[in-house]
Amino acid sequence: MKRTKWWLAAALMLGAVTGGISITNGHAATTNPQGFISQLKSPVQTVANQYKLYPSVMMAQAALESGWGTSALTTQANNYFGIKGSYNGQSVTMQTAEYDANGQLYYTNASFRKYPNAKASMTDNATLLRNGTSYNPAIYSGTWRENAATYADAANALTNTYATSPVYGSSLISLIQQYNLDSLDGNSSSSSSSSSASSSSSSSSSTTKPVVYDTAKYHGGDSGQTGRLGSKYASYRLYNHIKGTRASVKKTAWTKVGGTIDKPVYLDMRGVKQSATTGKKTTWYRIRFSRSATAKKYWVYGKALTLPTVKYKKGAATVKVDSASSGYYYDHVYNSPYLAKAVGQLNQLTAKSYAADNQATRTQDGIKSTWYRIKVGTKKYWVAAGEPAVSPQYDAVAYSAATGTKKLSGKFSKYTLYNHVKKTHFDQQTFNWPAGSKAGTKVTVNLRGIKTAYKTTWYRIQFSGDKTNYWVSARALS
């Protein structure tokens, strides 16, 4: 028996739903969560109690895995939990999202069990949780009532066992709390003591507060990106998961990895953790100490690392990409603190040129590189500048000294003031003519530029009482 490594996204398997509840092959497809809960309450409680599991966790799993009963897998096969394989010889083939060993998301087709009704799906899932897998019969033992003091403990025991999602357990807990699903458990999620009816002591009960873990959003990147251990790295710790996002996160001492200031590290994933109590967000990185992608990986707080710096500048340029060149384009600046993932190869960019709206200067170990964000179709990607692969196209200008004064011509208002000669710099800016400007207004000239391709003349000017330099076409002056 095998199930998907990631819960099935409803968007991948979404069935047609018109609203309310519709019954198809004994399955309840609904856009109303309360209707879904009401429809499945009986089989969930019956099966979960029979197998000594938490009904609240089973209901939350069914809702999460099936998109509240709207996934195509559920509407077509009554499969609420994404269990793969066949059931009594019955199966359906669906597309599913998976994560590989490096945390990269990919899609593949797989066979999933087809059940005659919802209760059969609940029973099959309960059997899986009780019997485990052939290689580890106790892999899901953390979900059993005798081992889990609360529904939260049971939910968190499914993280990295039932699903590879690092926030699987906390997602289930959020659903249980939002829809009061713990009411399905009766007294199973509380610890109580009571006296006999003849005792003078009154009965009392206490409820164990569920453990709520921090959540994290993960962003994968190419594995060749690097950083260094910072000067205060020893103030932090190495972990096997982001600290606080699940139970039993293990620490590793720096002495075991030979930690030293400026020691190189290799990064392949970024996680943004949000505190469950304060809402504060912090950035974490998954690192290894070898170039090998199979080297052991650790999570560390971002402040333990020294990463390349990136400065961004908005502007405009036409960027030429040589489609015969090797290399890649990315979703972020490569080796930036965001971490980048290659989207495609430069030889796939077959247009003669692309419009860029953002320029980035990355500094890594004292070496600077320039990147441009270009628009490809409706999307934007980052490319590294460098001849001949990627080069911004600017007009060439020959500059020479100029002095004296000129006057604004009668047609000056048809022209624009710039911070540079037009189309010669990325950070091109325009300015309004100063108040009071009119034909005949005197300006001081301090530099001249001639665009070599067009033989047009430009002047850098200043207005009386204003030390700002402006560039303007010579046609605006007389």
Short mmCIF file of C-alpha atoms in Angstrom, two decimals:
data_model
loop_
_atom_site.label_atom_id
_atom_site.label_comp_id
_atom_site.label_asym_id
_atom_site.label_seq_id
_atom_site.Cartn_x
_atom_site.Cartn_y
_atom_site.Cartn_z
CA MET A 1 0.00 0.00 0.00
CA LYS A 2 1.38 3.37 -0.97
CA ARG A 3 0.11 6.92 -0.80
CA THR A 4 1.21 10.19 -2.41
CA LYS A 5 4.12 12.02 -0.81
CA TRP A 6 2.23 15.32 -0.88
CA TRP A 7 -1.44 15.97 -0.29
CA LEU A 8 -3.33 16.20 -3.57
CA ALA A 9 -3.92 19.80 -4.53
CA ALA A 10 -7.56 20.36 -5.36
CA ALA A 11 -6.50 22.61 -8.20
CA LEU A 12 -4.88 19.62 -9.90
CA MET A 13 -7.85 17.31 -9.54
CA LEU A 14 -10.74 19.71 -9.23
CA GLY A 15 -14.11 18.32 -10.26
CA ALA A 16 -17.11 20.30 -11.45
CA VAL A 17 -19.10 21.73 -8.53
CA THR A 18 -22.17 23.92 -8.83
CA GLY A 19 -22.56 24.76 -5.15
CA GLY A 20 -24.15 23.14 -2.11
CA ILE A 21 -23.89 19.34 -1.96
CA SER A 22 -24.19 17.00 -4.90
CA ILE A 23 -24.16 13.21 -4.53
CA THR A 24 -22.22 11.30 -7.21
CA ASN A 25 -21.54 7.56 -6.80
CA GLY A 26 -22.16 7.85 -3.08
CA HIS A 27 -19.70 10.72 -2.74
CA ALA A 28 -20.46 14.16 -1.29
CA ALA A 29 -18.88 16.95 -3.36
CA THR A 30 -19.44 20.31 -1.71
CA THR A 31 -18.32 23.91 -1.66
CA ASN A 32 -19.76 24.13 1.88
CA PRO A 33 -17.32 22.79 4.53
CA GLN A 34 -20.10 22.34 7.08
CA GLY A 35 -22.03 20.28 4.55
CA PHE A 36 -18.95 18.14 3.96
CA ILE A 37 -18.50 17.61 7.71
CA SER A 38 -22.17 16.73 8.20
CA GLN A 39 -22.15 14.28 5.29
CA LEU A 40 -19.04 12.42 6.49
CA LYS A 41 -19.51 12.66 10.25
CA SER A 42 -21.02 9.18 10.62
CA PRO A 43 -18.44 7.15 8.63
CA VAL A 44 -15.54 9.16 10.06
CA GLN A 45 -16.56 8.65 13.68
CA THR A 46 -17.47 4.99 13.14
CA VAL A 47 -14.19 4.08 11.45
CA ALA A 48 -11.88 6.26 13.55
CA ASN A 49 -13.29 4.99 16.84
CA GLN A 50 -13.17 1.39 15.60
CA TYR A 51 -9.45 1.74 14.85
CA LYS A 52 -8.76 3.91 17.93
CA LEU A 53 -7.81 7.00 15.95
CA TYR A 54 -8.89 10.64 16.28
CA PRO A 55 -12.06 11.41 14.25
CA SER A 56 -11.03 15.08 14.15
CA VAL A 57 -7.73 14.23 12.44
CA MET A 58 -9.41 11.85 9.99
CA MET A 59 -12.00 14.50 9.04
CA ALA A 60 -9.30 17.18 8.63
CA GLN A 61 -7.24 14.84 6.47
CA ALA A 62 -10.23 14.02 4.31
CA ALA A 63 -11.00 17.72 3.86
CA LEU A 64 -7.39 18.68 3.11
CA GLU A 65 -6.60 15.79 0.78
CA SER A 66 -9.86 16.02 -1.18
CA GLY A 67 -10.29 19.80 -1.30
CA TRP A 68 -13.50 19.46 0.75
CA GLY A 69 -14.63 16.65 -1.53
CA THR A 70 -14.18 18.58 -4.79
CA SER A 71 -11.05 16.92 -6.18
CA ALA A 72 -11.48 14.78 -9.27
CA LEU A 73 -9.90 11.86 -7.39
CA THR A 74 -12.61 12.06 -4.76
CA THR A 75 -15.57 12.70 -7.07
CA GLN A 76 -14.51 9.95 -9.48
CA ALA A 77 -13.06 7.38 -7.10
CA ASN A 78 -14.31 8.18 -3.56
CA ASN A 79 -10.61 8.42 -2.64
CA TYR A 80 -10.39 10.98 0.17
CA PHE A 81 -6.78 10.40 1.20
CA GLY A 82 -4.74 10.10 -1.99
CA ILE A 83 -3.85 6.46 -1.40
CA LYS A 84 -2.12 4.98 -4.44
CA GLY A 85 -2.54 1.54 -5.96
CA SER A 86 -5.78 -0.38 -6.54
CA TYR A 87 -8.70 -1.46 -4.33
CA ASN A 88 -10.28 -4.79 -5.19
CA GLY A 89 -8.74 -4.37 -8.62
CA GLN A 90 -10.21 -0.87 -9.12
CA SER A 91 -8.07 2.23 -9.78
CA VAL A 92 -7.96 5.55 -11.62
CA THR A 93 -4.98 7.41 -13.11
CA MET A 94 -4.46 11.02 -11.98
CA GLN A 95 -1.77 13.70 -12.10
CA THR A 96 -0.17 14.32 -8.72
CA ALA A 97 2.37 16.73 -7.26
CA GLU A 98 5.50 15.22 -5.69
CA TYR A 99 8.70 16.50 -4.08
CA ASP A 100 12.04 14.94 -4.95
CA ALA A 101 14.93 14.33 -2.54
CA ASN A 102 16.11 17.93 -3.01
CA GLY A 103 12.71 19.43 -2.20
CA GLN A 104 11.91 20.28 -5.82
CA LEU A 105 8.27 20.10 -6.89
CA TYR A 106 7.40 18.06 -9.96
CA TYR A 107 4.29 16.45 -11.47
CA THR A 108 3.69 12.86 -12.55
CA ASN A 109 0.83 10.47 -13.35
CA ALA A 110 -0.01 7.73 -10.85
CA SER A 111 -2.68 5.09 -10.19
CA PHE A 112 -4.93 5.73 -7.20
CA ARG A 113 -7.37 3.45 -5.43
CA LYS A 114 -11.02 3.59 -6.44
CA TYR A 115 -13.51 2.90 -3.65
CA PRO A 116 -17.23 2.05 -3.79
CA ASN A 117 -18.10 4.63 -1.12
CA ALA A 118 -16.65 7.06 1.42
CA LYS A 119 -16.64 4.59 4.32
CA ALA A 120 -14.44 2.19 2.34
CA SER A 121 -11.93 5.02 1.84
CA MET A 122 -12.01 5.86 5.57
CA THR A 123 -11.50 2.21 6.50
CA ASP A 124 -8.61 1.74 4.07
CA ASN A 125 -6.87 4.83 5.43
CA ALA A 126 -7.42 3.72 9.03
CA THR A 127 -5.97 0.31 8.18
CA LEU A 128 -2.91 2.04 6.71
CA LEU A 129 -2.40 4.13 9.85
CA ARG A 130 -2.73 1.04 12.09
CA ASN A 131 -0.65 -1.39 10.04
CA GLY A 132 1.93 0.98 8.58
CA THR A 133 4.12 -0.08 5.68
CA SER A 134 6.04 -3.24 4.88
CA TYR A 135 9.32 -1.56 5.76
CA ASN A 136 8.00 0.06 8.96
CA PRO A 137 4.74 -1.27 10.46
CA ALA A 138 4.89 1.36 13.25
CA ILE A 139 5.56 4.37 11.02
CA TYR A 140 2.17 5.92 11.85
CA SER A 141 2.04 4.78 15.49
CA GLY A 142 2.20 8.39 16.60
CA THR A 143 -1.42 8.79 15.42
CA TRP A 144 -2.81 6.04 17.65
CA ARG A 145 -4.82 7.25 20.62
CA GLU A 146 -2.75 5.21 23.06
CA ASN A 147 0.36 7.07 21.84
CA ALA A 148 -1.05 10.54 21.08
CA ALA A 149 -2.27 12.49 24.10
CA THR A 150 -4.13 15.02 21.90
CA TYR A 151 -5.37 15.36 18.37
CA ALA A 152 -2.53 17.84 17.80
CA ASP A 153 0.04 15.17 18.65
CA ALA A 154 -1.64 12.79 16.23
CA ALA A 155 -1.77 15.42 13.48
CA ASN A 156 1.89 16.34 13.87
CA ALA A 157 2.86 12.65 13.77
CA LEU A 158 1.71 12.63 10.13
CA THR A 159 4.34 15.19 9.09
CA ASN A 160 7.24 13.57 7.24
CA THR A 161 5.55 10.17 7.51
CA TYR A 162 2.18 10.32 5.79
CA ALA A 163 3.17 13.38 3.73
CA THR A 164 6.46 15.14 2.98
CA SER A 165 4.92 18.58 3.43
CA PRO A 166 6.74 20.19 6.37
CA VAL A 167 3.52 21.97 7.41
CA TYR A 168 1.14 19.01 7.00
CA GLY A 169 0.45 18.59 10.71
CA SER A 170 -0.04 22.30 11.39
CA SER A 171 -2.40 22.52 8.41
CA LEU A 172 -4.56 19.75 9.90
CA ILE A 173 -4.53 21.44 13.30
CA SER A 174 -5.64 24.73 11.73
CA LEU A 175 -8.60 23.00 10.06
CA ILE A 176 -9.56 21.24 13.31
CA GLN A 177 -9.51 24.49 15.22
CA GLN A 178 -11.28 26.53 12.52
CA TYR A 179 -14.18 24.09 12.16
CA ASN A 180 -14.27 22.76 15.75
CA LEU A 181 -13.62 19.24 14.51
CA ASP A 182 -12.40 18.19 17.96
CA SER A 183 -16.10 17.96 18.87
CA LEU A 184 -16.08 14.70 16.88
CA ASP A 185 -13.60 13.21 19.35
CA GLY A 186 -15.85 13.31 22.40
CA ASN A 187 -13.59 12.80 25.43
CA SER A 188 -10.81 11.23 23.41
CA SER A 189 -8.66 14.34 23.28
CA SER A 190 -8.93 15.20 26.96
CA SER A 191 -7.61 13.63 30.10
CA SER A 192 -10.07 13.44 32.97
CA SER A 193 -10.55 11.94 36.40
CA SER A 194 -13.83 11.41 38.18
CA SER A 195 -15.07 10.00 41.46
CA SER A 196 -17.81 7.45 41.85
CA ALA A 197 -21.43 8.56 42.15
CA SER A 198 -21.41 7.79 45.87
CA SER A 199 -18.27 9.80 46.47
CA SER A 200 -18.53 13.20 48.08
CA SER A 201 -16.00 14.51 45.58
CA SER A 202 -17.43 16.20 42.52
CA SER A 203 -16.27 15.07 39.06
CA SER A 204 -13.69 17.24 37.33
CA SER A 205 -11.96 17.30 33.99
CA SER A 206 -9.08 19.11 32.37
CA THR A 207 -8.29 19.44 28.71
CA THR A 208 -4.75 19.30 27.37
CA LYS A 209 -4.06 22.34 25.22
CA PRO A 210 -3.02 21.29 21.69
CA VAL A 211 0.52 22.10 20.66
CA VAL A 212 0.50 24.53 17.75
CA TYR A 213 3.75 24.71 15.79
CA ASP A 214 5.18 27.56 13.79
CA THR A 215 4.53 27.40 10.06
CA ALA A 216 6.99 27.85 7.21
CA LYS A 217 6.80 28.50 3.50
CA TYR A 218 9.55 26.87 1.47
CA HIS A 219 11.25 28.09 -1.69
CA GLY A 220 13.55 25.73 -3.55
CA GLY A 221 16.65 26.89 -5.42
CA ASP A 222 19.39 25.43 -7.57
CA SER A 223 21.93 23.53 -5.48
CA GLY A 224 25.08 25.36 -6.63
CA GLN A 225 24.46 28.59 -4.69
CA THR A 226 26.86 29.49 -1.92
CA GLY A 227 27.41 31.55 1.19
CA ARG A 228 29.68 31.50 4.24
CA LEU A 229 29.29 31.06 7.97
CA GLY A 230 29.04 34.52 9.49
CA SER A 231 31.03 36.02 12.34
CA LYS A 232 28.26 35.15 14.83
CA TYR A 233 27.38 31.72 13.44
CA ALA A 234 28.17 30.02 16.77
CA SER A 235 25.31 31.95 18.41
CA TYR A 236 22.88 29.80 16.41
CA ARG A 237 22.34 26.09 15.90
CA LEU A 238 22.03 23.55 13.11
CA TYR A 239 18.75 21.62 12.93
CA ASN A 240 17.29 18.80 10.87
CA HIS A 241 14.15 20.92 10.32
CA ILE A 242 13.33 24.57 10.87
CA LYS A 243 13.20 25.07 14.60
CA GLY A 244 9.71 25.17 16.10
CA THR A 245 7.85 23.87 13.06
CA ARG A 246 7.33 20.33 14.39
CA ALA A 247 7.96 18.05 17.33
CA SER A 248 11.36 16.60 18.17
CA VAL A 249 13.52 18.83 15.97
CA LYS A 250 17.12 17.67 16.47
CA LYS A 251 20.19 19.88 16.93
CA THR A 252 23.67 19.28 15.55
CA ALA A 253 26.76 20.80 17.17
CA TRP A 254 29.01 22.96 15.03
CA THR A 255 32.00 20.90 16.18
CA LYS A 256 30.59 17.91 14.29
CA VAL A 257 30.70 19.79 10.98
CA GLY A 258 33.93 21.71 11.61
CA GLY A 259 32.23 25.08 11.83
CA THR A 260 34.49 28.13 11.43
CA ILE A 261 33.94 31.74 10.43
CA ASP A 262 33.85 32.12 6.63
CA LYS A 263 33.50 28.37 6.10
CA PRO A 264 31.77 27.90 2.70
CA VAL A 265 28.25 26.50 2.67
CA TYR A 266 26.03 25.41 -0.20
CA LEU A 267 22.36 26.38 -0.20
CA ASP A 268 19.39 24.84 -1.98
CA MET A 269 16.29 25.95 -0.09
CA ARG A 270 14.94 28.98 1.77
CA GLY A 271 12.21 28.84 4.38
CA VAL A 272 10.22 31.77 5.77
CA LYS A 273 9.01 30.82 9.24
CA GLN A 274 6.03 32.54 10.84
CA SER A 275 5.69 32.33 14.61
CA ALA A 276 2.41 30.79 15.76
CA THR A 277 2.34 33.13 18.78
CA THR A 278 3.67 36.48 17.55
CA GLY A 279 3.26 36.23 13.78
CA LYS A 280 6.91 37.33 13.36
CA LYS A 281 8.61 36.07 10.21
CA THR A 282 12.21 34.89 10.04
CA THR A 283 14.27 33.49 7.18
CA TRP A 284 16.04 30.12 7.32
CA TYR A 285 18.25 28.27 4.85
CA ARG A 286 18.93 24.63 4.14
CA ILE A 287 22.68 24.19 3.81
CA ARG A 288 25.32 21.51 3.31
CA PHE A 289 29.10 21.58 3.64
CA SER A 290 29.99 19.87 0.38
CA ARG A 291 29.27 20.57 -3.27
CA SER A 292 27.66 17.15 -3.57
CA ALA A 293 23.89 17.43 -3.76
CA THR A 294 23.67 14.22 -1.73
CA ALA A 295 25.66 15.63 1.22
CA LYS A 296 23.86 15.84 4.55
CA LYS A 297 21.62 18.90 4.83
CA TYR A 298 20.93 21.14 7.80
CA TRP A 299 18.62 24.07 8.50
CA VAL A 300 20.06 27.25 10.01
CA TYR A 301 18.75 30.71 10.85
CA GLY A 302 19.67 33.24 8.15
CA LYS A 303 21.63 35.46 10.57
CA ALA A 304 24.19 32.70 10.99
CA LEU A 305 25.28 33.17 7.38
CA THR A 306 27.06 35.77 5.28
CA LEU A 307 25.31 35.90 1.91
CA PRO A 308 25.95 37.92 -1.24
CA THR A 309 24.33 41.36 -1.23
CA VAL A 310 22.07 42.57 -4.02
CA LYS A 311 21.05 46.17 -4.76
CA TYR A 312 18.08 46.71 -7.05
CA LYS A 313 17.34 49.68 -9.29
CA LYS A 314 14.21 50.35 -11.29
CA GLY A 315 14.57 51.69 -14.79
CA ALA A 316 14.26 50.77 -18.44
CA ALA A 317 16.50 49.23 -21.07
CA THR A 318 16.40 47.07 -24.14
CA VAL A 319 18.40 43.91 -23.49
CA LYS A 320 19.77 41.76 -26.29
CA VAL A 321 20.12 38.02 -25.60
CA ASP A 322 22.34 35.91 -27.81
CA SER A 323 20.29 32.75 -28.31
CA ALA A 324 23.43 30.90 -29.40
CA SER A 325 24.97 31.31 -25.96
CA SER A 326 24.93 28.79 -23.14
CA GLY A 327 23.55 29.65 -19.75
CA TYR A 328 20.21 30.01 -18.01
CA TYR A 329 17.58 32.52 -17.00
CA TYR A 330 16.19 32.47 -13.45
CA ASP A 331 13.25 33.37 -11.24
CA HIS A 332 15.57 35.49 -9.03
CA VAL A 333 19.11 36.81 -9.20
CA TYR A 334 21.31 33.72 -8.91
CA ASN A 335 23.05 33.41 -5.55
CA SER A 336 20.98 36.20 -4.04
CA PRO A 337 19.48 35.85 -0.53
CA TYR A 338 16.21 34.86 -2.24
CA LEU A 339 17.95 31.88 -3.88
CA ALA A 340 17.23 31.30 -7.56
CA LYS A 341 15.92 28.46 -9.66
CA ALA A 342 16.76 28.09 -13.34
CA VAL A 343 13.63 28.47 -15.44
CA GLY A 344 15.12 27.74 -18.86
CA GLN A 345 18.17 28.03 -21.08
CA LEU A 346 19.21 31.24 -22.81
CA ASN A 347 19.03 29.53 -26.18
CA GLN A 348 15.27 29.34 -25.66
CA LEU A 349 15.06 33.14 -25.74
CA THR A 350 14.82 33.62 -29.49
CA ALA A 351 13.53 37.21 -29.68
CA LYS A 352 16.03 39.81 -30.88
CA SER A 353 15.67 41.85 -27.69
CA TYR A 354 13.70 42.10 -24.44
CA ALA A 355 12.48 44.98 -22.31
CA ALA A 356 14.07 45.20 -18.86
CA ASP A 357 12.48 47.03 -15.93
CA ASN A 358 14.88 46.23 -13.09
CA GLN A 359 18.63 46.11 -12.69
CA ALA A 360 20.44 44.32 -9.88
CA THR A 361 24.05 44.58 -8.75
CA ARG A 362 25.17 41.50 -6.85
CA THR A 363 28.32 41.64 -4.73
CA GLN A 364 29.81 38.28 -3.75
CA ASP A 365 33.22 38.04 -2.09
CA GLY A 366 34.02 41.52 -3.40
CA ILE A 367 33.11 40.71 -7.01
CA LYS A 368 30.25 42.62 -8.61
CA SER A 369 27.94 41.35 -11.34
CA THR A 370 24.99 43.00 -13.07
CA TRP A 371 21.62 41.37 -13.71
CA TYR A 372 18.52 42.48 -15.60
CA ARG A 373 14.91 41.49 -15.14
CA ILE A 374 13.43 41.01 -18.59
CA LYS A 375 9.89 40.42 -19.74
CA VAL A 376 9.33 37.19 -21.64
CA GLY A 377 5.73 36.97 -22.75
CA THR A 378 3.66 37.79 -19.66
CA LYS A 379 6.36 36.76 -17.17
CA LYS A 380 9.59 38.29 -15.91
CA TYR A 381 12.93 36.57 -15.40
CA TRP A 382 16.48 37.46 -14.41
CA VAL A 383 19.51 37.21 -16.71
CA ALA A 384 23.16 37.97 -16.00
CA ALA A 385 24.69 40.75 -18.07
CA GLY A 386 27.84 39.90 -19.97
CA GLU A 387 29.09 40.03 -23.53
CA PRO A 388 28.05 38.49 -25.76
CA ALA A 389 25.28 36.50 -24.09
CA VAL A 390 23.28 39.30 -22.45
CA SER A 391 23.91 42.97 -23.17
CA PRO A 392 21.83 46.12 -22.62
CA GLN A 393 21.44 48.23 -25.73
CA TYR A 394 22.24 51.91 -25.09
CA ASP A 395 22.95 54.73 -27.52
CA ALA A 396 26.63 55.69 -27.72
CA VAL A 397 27.53 59.28 -26.87
CA ALA A 398 30.72 61.29 -27.43
CA TYR A 399 31.08 63.88 -24.67
CA SER A 400 33.04 67.16 -24.81
CA ALA A 401 33.46 70.21 -22.60
CA ALA A 402 31.04 73.10 -23.09
CA THR A 403 30.67 76.47 -21.37
CA GLY A 404 28.65 79.63 -21.68
CA THR A 405 24.91 80.32 -21.76
CA LYS A 406 22.01 79.58 -24.08
CA LYS A 407 18.34 80.48 -24.19
CA LEU A 408 15.24 78.32 -24.29
CA SER A 409 13.87 78.28 -27.82
CA GLY A 410 10.27 78.99 -28.74
CA LYS A 411 9.61 75.23 -28.99
CA PHE A 412 11.43 74.20 -25.80
CA SER A 413 8.27 72.76 -24.16
CA LYS A 414 8.08 70.04 -26.84
CA TYR A 415 11.24 68.52 -25.42
CA THR A 416 11.97 66.71 -22.16
CA LEU A 417 14.54 67.20 -19.45
CA TYR A 418 16.51 64.05 -18.45
CA ASN A 419 19.09 63.04 -15.85
CA HIS A 420 21.19 61.50 -18.67
CA VAL A 421 21.22 61.75 -22.43
CA LYS A 422 18.11 59.86 -23.53
CA LYS A 423 18.53 56.05 -23.89
CA THR A 424 22.07 55.98 -22.55
CA HIS A 425 21.55 54.76 -18.97
CA PHE A 426 19.30 52.26 -17.20
CA ASP A 427 18.09 54.65 -14.51
CA GLN A 428 16.61 57.12 -17.01
CA GLN A 429 14.55 59.84 -15.30
CA THR A 430 12.52 62.72 -16.68
CA PHE A 431 11.77 66.09 -15.12
CA ASN A 432 9.24 68.86 -15.55
CA TRP A 433 10.46 72.21 -16.72
CA PRO A 434 11.11 74.46 -13.70
CA ALA A 435 8.37 76.91 -12.81
CA GLY A 436 8.70 80.16 -14.73
CA SER A 437 10.48 78.60 -17.73
CA LYS A 438 9.65 80.35 -20.98
CA ALA A 439 11.16 81.10 -24.37
CA GLY A 440 14.25 83.26 -23.87
CA THR A 441 15.03 81.98 -20.36
CA LYS A 442 18.80 81.84 -19.95
CA VAL A 443 20.49 78.56 -18.91
CA THR A 444 24.14 77.70 -18.21
CA VAL A 445 25.74 74.98 -20.33
CA ASN A 446 28.45 72.76 -18.76
CA LEU A 447 28.73 69.66 -21.01
CA ARG A 448 27.88 68.58 -24.55
CA GLY A 449 27.08 65.12 -25.90
CA ILE A 450 26.71 63.93 -29.49
CA LYS A 451 24.93 60.64 -30.17
CA THR A 452 27.30 59.02 -32.60
CA ALA A 453 24.71 56.91 -34.43
CA TYR A 454 22.30 59.79 -35.05
CA LYS A 455 24.61 62.84 -34.97
CA THR A 456 22.18 64.58 -32.62
CA THR A 457 23.48 67.07 -30.08
CA TRP A 458 22.52 67.27 -26.38
CA TYR A 459 23.51 69.76 -23.67
CA ARG A 460 23.77 69.46 -19.92
CA ILE A 461 22.30 72.64 -18.45
CA GLN A 462 21.53 74.39 -15.18
CA PHE A 463 18.91 77.02 -14.39
CA SER A 464 19.70 80.14 -12.38
CA GLY A 465 19.51 79.41 -8.65
CA ASP A 466 19.28 75.64 -9.27
CA LYS A 467 22.38 73.40 -9.06
CA THR A 468 20.60 70.40 -10.63
CA ASN A 469 22.04 69.21 -13.93
CA TYR A 470 19.58 68.42 -16.73
CA TRP A 471 20.18 66.96 -20.17
CA VAL A 472 18.11 68.25 -23.05
CA SER A 473 18.14 68.09 -26.83
CA ALA A 474 19.97 71.00 -28.49
CA ARG A 475 16.72 71.71 -30.38
CA ALA A 476 15.19 73.02 -27.15
CA LEU A 477 17.86 75.77 -27.04
CA SER A 478 18.86 78.70 -29.16
#
